[in-house]
Amino acid sequence: MKSGGYLIVENCRADNCDIGFAAIRNVSFSIGKKTKATNCTIGFRAQYGAMGTFGESVLADGLVATNCVQGVDVTRGSVVHVDYCTISGSNYAGISVDQNSRAHVKGNRIDNCDHGVRTEGGAEWLNNPDERNVFTNCSVNYAHYGNSRETRLYSQSANNEFRIGASTTYFKHTGTTDNTVIYFGSALGKLPDNFFLNKAQRLRFIVNGIITGGGTKAISIRSTDPNSTDTTILHSFTETGAGAFQVECFVYPIDKTKVRVVLRSLNHFGTARVYSKETSIDLTRERLFRLYCQLSDPNTTVEFTSFETFLMG
């Protein structure tokens, strides 16, 4: 069903279809009650702002998706419950949630899937702790990509804040004056293409570490595309003292090719400082993040303890 209305599906079956059952564009729905999809590309789909429930109040009456590439797909701003469903043999995901959709997922049995629950692109899902989902023999039970997440958090200003990546690996940098990559890779998260274009949004980075020794220590936060090309220095700062430090960096979008970056350096060996600048960056492409450090004295040591990436707004 498309473009509004109310849809109830019970005791139905779809075999070998592209999509077995779908509610699309502002349809309110209840799809379950012993309804089955077998060998479909997508067994059950909610798309373009659809709202409703997949499944029933008990597992025996819930929907069944067997050997579908995607068992249940929730996409493009839809808000749903996925309750007491039996999903097996999905070689992409038993339940996939993406593109700013929301799903409350409870009491499901998910077997032999590549991903049990897979979220992407700003999606959120609630993994109900009281009526747990059971995952059996899935390659990954649940995973979050891009800036999707399992639960919703709020910053102190009541805006949504997602930590899209963090590395807490201890890294001791010394013995060289080369500009050296400290943190990089998938653990730091990925900014989806064209996502960071709303003026209410901002990126936030936090760096923690301890400095021992003299000379200058130049630390920079950089961004690349997924091919590690198109490198942009978001901001850099130089320390001359020694001791513990924390750096917080905010990135505000101006347009598709330019951002304003504000960096605040806190430490116990000198005066706190604030830097601000505009820089060019291609926000239409996916972006990865890196942290670099360069020493003027190779005998100096900078011990990095964490690098965190947040998307706010």
Coordinates of C-alpha atoms in Angstrom, one line a residue, residues 18-19 30 33 55 66 68 74 79 98 123 133-134 136 174 197 227 231 233 282 286 294 300:
D18 CA 11.3 -8.7 -4.9
I19 CA 9.4 -7.3 -1.9
S30 CA 0.0 -3.8 11.2
K33 CA -0.4 -12.7 12.5
G55 CA 4.8 -8.9 14.2
T66 CA 13.0 -17.0 5.7
C68 CA 15.2 -13.2 2.4
V74 CA 12.8 0.1 7.8
V79 CA 8.9 4.6 12.7
D98 CA 18.5 3.3 7.9
A123 CA 18.9 5.4 12.2
N133 CA 15.9 -10.5 21.2
V134 CA 17.5 -13.9 20.7
T136 CA 21.6 -17.5 17.1
T174 CA 58.4 9.9 20.5
L197 CA 24.8 20.4 5.7
N227 CA 40.1 6.6 -0.3
T231 CA 42.9 15.5 2.9
I233 CA 43.3 20.0 8.0
D282 CA 34.1 18.8 0.4
E286 CA 31.9 10.7 2.9
Q294 CA 54.8 16.4 14.9
T300 CA 59.9 14.7 23.7

